mmCIF file of C-alpha atoms in Angstrom:
data_model
loop_
_atom_site.group_PDB
_atom_site.id
_atom_site.type_symbol
_atom_site.label_atom_id
_atom_site.label_comp_id
_atom_site.label_asym_id
_atom_site.label_seq_id
_atom_site.Cartn_x
_atom_site.Cartn_y
_atom_site.Cartn_z
ATOM 1 C CA GLU A 1 96.138 97.213 103.490
ATOM 2 C CA THR A 2 96.490 93.376 102.307
ATOM 3 C CA GLY A 3 93.810 93.630 100.061
ATOM 4 C CA VAL A 4 96.218 94.104 97.048
ATOM 5 C CA THR A 5 99.875 93.107 97.218
ATOM 6 C CA GLN A 6 102.814 93.387 94.902
ATOM 7 C CA THR A 7 106.087 91.728 94.609
ATOM 8 C CA PRO A 8 109.007 92.756 94.782
ATOM 9 C CA ARG A 9 108.501 96.353 96.398
ATOM 10 C CA HIS A 10 111.375 97.308 95.284
ATOM 11 C CA LEU A 11 114.015 96.027 91.869
ATOM 12 C CA VAL A 12 117.196 97.292 90.561
ATOM 13 C CA MET A 13 117.853 95.925 86.948
ATOM 14 C CA GLY A 14 119.910 96.445 84.448
ATOM 15 C CA MET A 15 118.899 97.251 80.563
ATOM 16 C CA THR A 16 119.340 93.573 79.451
ATOM 17 C CA ASN A 17 117.759 91.931 82.366
ATOM 18 C CA LYS A 18 114.757 90.049 82.690
ATOM 19 C CA LYS A 19 112.462 90.206 85.630
ATOM 20 C CA SER A 20 108.520 89.899 86.503
ATOM 21 C CA LEU A 21 106.401 92.014 88.714
ATOM 22 C CA LYS A 22 104.016 90.650 90.311
ATOM 23 C CA CYS A 23 100.214 91.772 91.808
ATOM 24 C CA GLU A 24 97.606 90.072 93.982
ATOM 25 C CA GLN A 25 94.275 90.715 94.953
ATOM 26 C CA HIS A 26 92.123 89.449 98.062
ATOM 27 C CA LEU A 27 89.033 91.177 97.355
ATOM 28 C CA GLY A 28 87.557 89.024 94.673
ATOM 29 C CA HIS A 29 87.737 91.202 92.159
ATOM 30 C CA ASN A 30 87.626 90.714 88.272
ATOM 31 C CA ALA A 31 89.077 93.623 86.933
ATOM 32 C CA MET A 32 93.179 94.312 87.245
ATOM 33 C CA TYR A 33 95.357 97.251 86.201
ATOM 34 C CA TRP A 34 98.822 98.347 85.813
ATOM 35 C CA TYR A 35 99.806 102.048 85.952
ATOM 36 C CA LYS A 36 103.035 103.426 85.858
ATOM 37 C CA GLN A 37 103.584 106.319 88.222
ATOM 38 C CA SER A 38 106.520 108.984 87.916
ATOM 39 C CA ALA A 39 107.130 112.599 88.324
ATOM 40 C CA LYS A 40 106.331 113.698 84.644
ATOM 41 C CA LYS A 41 103.198 111.456 84.291
ATOM 42 C CA PRO A 42 101.777 110.654 88.368
ATOM 43 C CA LEU A 43 99.249 108.076 87.483
ATOM 44 C CA GLU A 44 99.760 106.565 83.946
ATOM 45 C CA LEU A 45 97.394 103.671 83.071
ATOM 46 C CA MET A 46 99.086 101.252 80.897
ATOM 47 C CA PHE A 47 97.271 97.940 80.831
ATOM 48 C CA VAL A 48 93.505 96.984 82.066
ATOM 49 C CA TYR A 49 92.456 93.564 82.621
ATOM 50 C CA ASN A 50 88.648 92.487 82.575
ATOM 51 C CA PHE A 51 87.630 88.853 83.689
ATOM 52 C CA LYS A 52 91.469 87.502 82.642
ATOM 53 C CA GLU A 53 91.233 89.738 78.838
ATOM 54 C CA GLN A 54 93.408 92.734 78.271
ATOM 55 C CA THR A 55 90.595 95.578 77.321
ATOM 56 C CA GLU A 56 93.270 98.561 77.163
ATOM 57 C CA ASN A 57 97.004 99.012 76.040
ATOM 58 C CA ASN A 58 97.482 102.302 76.108
ATOM 59 C CA SER A 59 100.254 102.292 73.662
ATOM 60 C CA VAL A 60 102.644 100.678 75.802
ATOM 61 C CA PRO A 61 105.832 99.394 74.225
ATOM 62 C CA SER A 62 106.360 95.656 73.881
ATOM 63 C CA ARG A 63 109.582 95.556 76.664
ATOM 64 C CA PHE A 64 106.535 95.674 78.593
ATOM 65 C CA SER A 65 104.310 92.296 78.684
ATOM 66 C CA PRO A 66 101.367 91.785 80.644
ATOM 67 C CA GLU A 67 99.903 88.253 81.644
ATOM 68 C CA CYS A 68 96.603 87.521 83.764
ATOM 69 C CA PRO A 69 96.314 83.632 84.608
ATOM 70 C CA ASN A 70 93.354 84.461 86.568
ATOM 71 C CA SER A 71 91.222 87.248 88.022
ATOM 72 C CA SER A 72 93.583 87.088 91.264
ATOM 73 C CA HIS A 73 96.820 87.388 89.727
ATOM 74 C CA LEU A 74 98.288 89.699 87.603
ATOM 75 C CA PHE A 75 102.104 90.024 86.085
ATOM 76 C CA LEU A 76 104.219 92.534 83.965
ATOM 77 C CA HIS A 77 107.300 90.997 82.669
ATOM 78 C CA LEU A 78 109.962 93.396 81.621
ATOM 79 C CA HIS A 79 112.879 92.876 79.225
ATOM 80 C CA THR A 80 115.771 95.176 77.692
ATOM 81 C CA LEU A 81 114.392 97.993 79.729
ATOM 82 C CA GLN A 82 115.358 101.797 79.514
ATOM 83 C CA PRO A 83 116.597 104.250 82.118
ATOM 84 C CA GLU A 84 113.328 106.296 81.508
ATOM 85 C CA ASP A 85 111.257 103.156 82.489
ATOM 86 C CA SER A 86 112.645 103.652 86.036
ATOM 87 C CA ALA A 87 109.234 104.357 88.271
ATOM 88 C CA LEU A 88 106.809 103.239 90.628
ATOM 89 C CA TYR A 89 104.636 100.819 88.988
ATOM 90 C CA LEU A 90 101.240 100.532 90.963
ATOM 91 C CA CYS A 91 98.695 97.237 90.132
ATOM 92 C CA ALA A 92 94.842 98.376 91.425
ATOM 93 C CA SER A 93 91.912 95.933 90.923
ATOM 94 C CA SER A 94 88.035 96.568 90.771
ATOM 95 C CA GLN A 95 84.822 95.028 90.577
ATOM 96 C CA ALA A 96 83.754 94.591 86.905
ATOM 97 C CA PRO A 97 80.918 95.364 85.623
ATOM 98 C CA SER A 98 80.903 98.411 87.991
ATOM 99 C CA GLY A 99 77.791 99.651 89.868
ATOM 100 C CA VAL A 100 77.457 99.764 93.394
ATOM 101 C CA SER A 101 81.324 98.751 94.185
ATOM 102 C CA ASP A 102 83.377 99.942 91.254
ATOM 103 C CA THR A 103 86.254 101.698 93.718
ATOM 104 C CA GLN A 104 89.547 100.963 92.879
ATOM 105 C CA TYR A 105 91.785 99.713 95.170
ATOM 106 C CA PHE A 106 95.981 100.452 94.479
ATOM 107 C CA GLY A 107 98.966 97.629 96.053
ATOM 108 C CA PRO A 108 101.928 99.256 97.807
ATOM 109 C CA GLY A 109 103.905 99.537 94.281
ATOM 110 C CA THR A 110 107.367 97.972 92.897
ATOM 111 C CA ARG A 111 109.831 101.113 92.520
ATOM 112 C CA LEU A 112 112.238 100.071 89.571
ATOM 113 C CA THR A 113 115.090 101.364 89.100
ATOM 114 C CA VAL A 114 116.723 100.296 85.780
ATOM 115 C CA LEU A 115 120.379 101.320 85.282
ATOM 116 C CA GLY B 1 88.489 109.208 74.965
ATOM 117 C CA GLU B 2 88.401 110.902 78.563
ATOM 118 C CA ASN B 3 90.799 113.937 79.462
ATOM 119 C CA VAL B 4 90.596 114.975 83.023
ATOM 120 C CA GLU B 5 92.657 118.357 83.992
ATOM 121 C CA GLN B 6 93.400 119.525 87.571
ATOM 122 C CA HIS B 7 94.250 122.619 89.203
ATOM 123 C CA PRO B 8 96.054 123.343 90.848
ATOM 124 C CA SER B 9 99.329 121.252 90.873
ATOM 125 C CA THR B 10 100.278 123.017 93.950
ATOM 126 C CA LEU B 11 98.416 124.273 96.745
ATOM 127 C CA SER B 12 99.877 125.371 100.217
ATOM 128 C CA VAL B 13 97.546 126.525 103.125
ATOM 129 C CA GLN B 14 97.824 127.455 106.625
ATOM 130 C CA GLU B 15 96.451 124.998 109.249
ATOM 131 C CA GLY B 16 92.166 125.298 109.852
ATOM 132 C CA ASP B 17 91.849 127.167 106.380
ATOM 133 C CA SER B 18 90.196 125.656 103.831
ATOM 134 C CA ALA B 19 91.593 123.585 100.420
ATOM 135 C CA VAL B 20 89.635 123.612 97.093
ATOM 136 C CA ILE B 21 90.595 121.579 93.674
ATOM 137 C CA LYS B 22 88.880 121.701 91.054
ATOM 138 C CA CYS B 23 89.189 119.263 88.105
ATOM 139 C CA THR B 24 87.489 119.167 84.453
ATOM 140 C CA TYR B 25 86.477 116.315 81.998
ATOM 141 C CA SER B 26 85.833 116.004 78.615
ATOM 142 C CA ASP B 27 83.447 113.290 78.340
ATOM 143 C CA SER B 28 80.135 113.691 78.900
ATOM 144 C CA ALA B 29 79.110 110.025 79.317
ATOM 145 C CA SER B 30 81.251 110.021 82.254
ATOM 146 C CA ASN B 31 79.583 108.776 85.589
ATOM 147 C CA TYR B 32 81.718 108.380 88.367
ATOM 148 C CA PHE B 33 84.600 110.728 90.051
ATOM 149 C CA PRO B 34 86.608 109.580 92.689
ATOM 150 C CA TRP B 35 89.303 111.055 94.351
ATOM 151 C CA TYR B 36 92.292 109.629 95.886
ATOM 152 C CA LYS B 37 94.672 110.547 98.487
ATOM 153 C CA GLN B 38 98.384 109.694 98.274
ATOM 154 C CA GLU B 39 100.609 110.335 101.031
ATOM 155 C CA LEU B 40 104.267 110.394 100.582
ATOM 156 C CA GLY B 41 105.751 106.929 100.368
ATOM 157 C CA LYS B 42 102.318 104.822 100.362
ATOM 158 C CA ARG B 43 99.565 103.963 97.920
ATOM 159 C CA PRO B 44 96.832 106.018 96.460
ATOM 160 C CA GLN B 45 93.730 105.577 98.719
ATOM 161 C CA LEU B 46 90.217 106.641 97.896
ATOM 162 C CA ILE B 47 88.754 109.208 100.064
ATOM 163 C CA ILE B 48 85.562 110.123 98.728
ATOM 164 C CA ASP B 49 83.501 109.851 95.233
ATOM 165 C CA ILE B 50 80.580 111.423 93.483
ATOM 166 C CA ARG B 51 78.163 109.752 90.981
ATOM 167 C CA SER B 52 76.528 111.668 88.310
ATOM 168 C CA ASN B 53 73.184 111.831 89.691
ATOM 169 C CA VAL B 54 74.035 113.570 92.664
ATOM 170 C CA GLY B 55 75.478 117.072 93.009
ATOM 171 C CA GLU B 56 76.932 116.967 96.457
ATOM 172 C CA LYS B 57 78.664 114.839 98.667
ATOM 173 C CA LYS B 58 80.082 115.350 102.317
ATOM 174 C CA ASP B 59 82.290 113.132 104.729
ATOM 175 C CA GLN B 60 82.951 115.266 107.570
ATOM 176 C CA ARG B 61 86.000 117.643 106.578
ATOM 177 C CA ILE B 62 85.946 116.224 103.214
ATOM 178 C CA ALA B 63 83.073 117.391 100.596
ATOM 179 C CA VAL B 64 82.744 116.804 96.868
ATOM 180 C CA THR B 65 80.865 118.729 94.112
ATOM 181 C CA LEU B 66 79.855 117.952 90.766
ATOM 182 C CA ASN B 67 78.397 120.521 87.990
ATOM 183 C CA LYS B 68 77.768 117.967 85.052
ATOM 184 C CA THR B 69 76.626 120.120 82.749
ATOM 185 C CA ALA B 70 80.055 122.640 82.901
ATOM 186 C CA LYS B 71 81.764 119.252 83.335
ATOM 187 C CA HIS B 72 83.469 119.743 86.199
ATOM 188 C CA PHE B 73 83.789 118.566 89.801
ATOM 189 C CA SER B 74 85.778 120.120 93.045
ATOM 190 C CA LEU B 75 87.274 118.685 96.187
ATOM 191 C CA HIS B 76 86.436 120.783 99.149
ATOM 192 C CA ILE B 77 88.756 120.109 102.272
ATOM 193 C CA THR B 78 87.492 122.437 105.622
ATOM 194 C CA GLU B 79 89.507 123.159 108.841
ATOM 195 C CA THR B 80 92.710 121.591 107.617
ATOM 196 C CA GLN B 81 95.702 119.854 109.455
ATOM 197 C CA PRO B 82 98.827 118.899 108.970
ATOM 198 C CA GLU B 83 98.243 115.250 108.130
ATOM 199 C CA ASP B 84 95.804 116.123 105.212
ATOM 200 C CA SER B 85 99.350 117.193 103.347
ATOM 201 C CA ALA B 86 99.593 114.743 100.259
ATOM 202 C CA VAL B 87 98.941 114.311 96.862
ATOM 203 C CA TYR B 88 95.320 114.569 95.625
ATOM 204 C CA PHE B 89 94.289 113.008 92.777
ATOM 205 C CA CYS B 90 90.601 113.400 91.032
ATOM 206 C CA ALA B 91 89.656 110.689 88.249
ATOM 207 C CA ALA B 92 86.687 110.203 86.025
ATOM 208 C CA ARG B 93 85.458 106.774 84.695
ATOM 209 C CA ALA B 94 85.931 106.273 80.842
ATOM 210 C CA ILE B 95 85.219 103.149 78.405
ATOM 211 C CA THR B 96 88.193 101.289 77.247
ATOM 212 C CA GLN B 97 88.858 100.419 73.612
ATOM 213 C CA GLY B 98 87.740 96.926 74.815
ATOM 214 C CA GLY B 99 84.684 98.024 76.090
ATOM 215 C CA SER B 100 85.045 97.707 79.649
ATOM 216 C CA GLU B 101 85.857 100.572 82.399
ATOM 217 C CA LYS B 102 88.899 102.511 83.435
ATOM 218 C CA LEU B 103 89.558 105.462 85.191
ATOM 219 C CA VAL B 104 91.478 108.530 83.952
ATOM 220 C CA PHE B 105 93.416 110.137 86.228
ATOM 221 C CA GLY B 106 93.911 113.932 87.108
ATOM 222 C CA LYS B 107 97.910 115.083 87.327
ATOM 223 C CA GLY B 108 97.509 115.571 90.936
ATOM 224 C CA THR B 109 97.593 118.176 93.300
ATOM 225 C CA LYS B 110 100.406 118.586 95.891
ATOM 226 C CA LEU B 111 98.760 120.042 99.099
ATOM 227 C CA THR B 112 100.764 121.172 101.999
ATOM 228 C CA VAL B 113 99.280 122.532 105.530
ATOM 229 C CA ASN B 114 101.248 124.783 107.476
ATOM 230 C CA PRO B 115 101.034 124.318 110.990
#
């Protein structure tokens, strides 16, 4: 269960705050993902990074800003969020290119509440 | 792009009965189909997967079948137990805008196994 870690596990922020979510994978993978999980859209892909390069932005508002400094770390910078952004934010990683081992492994998530 | 439909959204069975969850996908190029189980408050975890060169795969009480022609795949759980209660997600592998790979998830099935 320690292959993909996320911090913080819980975050409460106001609409004017700036905060960052952190994800770290210890599996030697080179693809990392951010997902948003809410009651309305259970597993909604936000961003994909492959070898530190962003290869997918799923029409995510600019108030969410990802950063991938290396293949092991992924950040999601948050600013001027809306209450509807409250959700569980999940990070995942996988081996890329896929083949024998292409399973995505998820972190425990950050439960975000925007007041 | 790839679209994955999952049914039913909720499923309630008696302990010992079988449970079947069905998914359809739209992109005939998809070649990898994992199933994830998410228990309440926990991260999604892979329970079984299947590739397009195989029609069926079994792991103890869990099996997955794939019909490439019809573009649908199903999860079968036999002899269900209360600990099988969770949300199950199917997924299909697709290509991102940037040419790498991603998983497109169904909306999930909440399975409840009644003792």
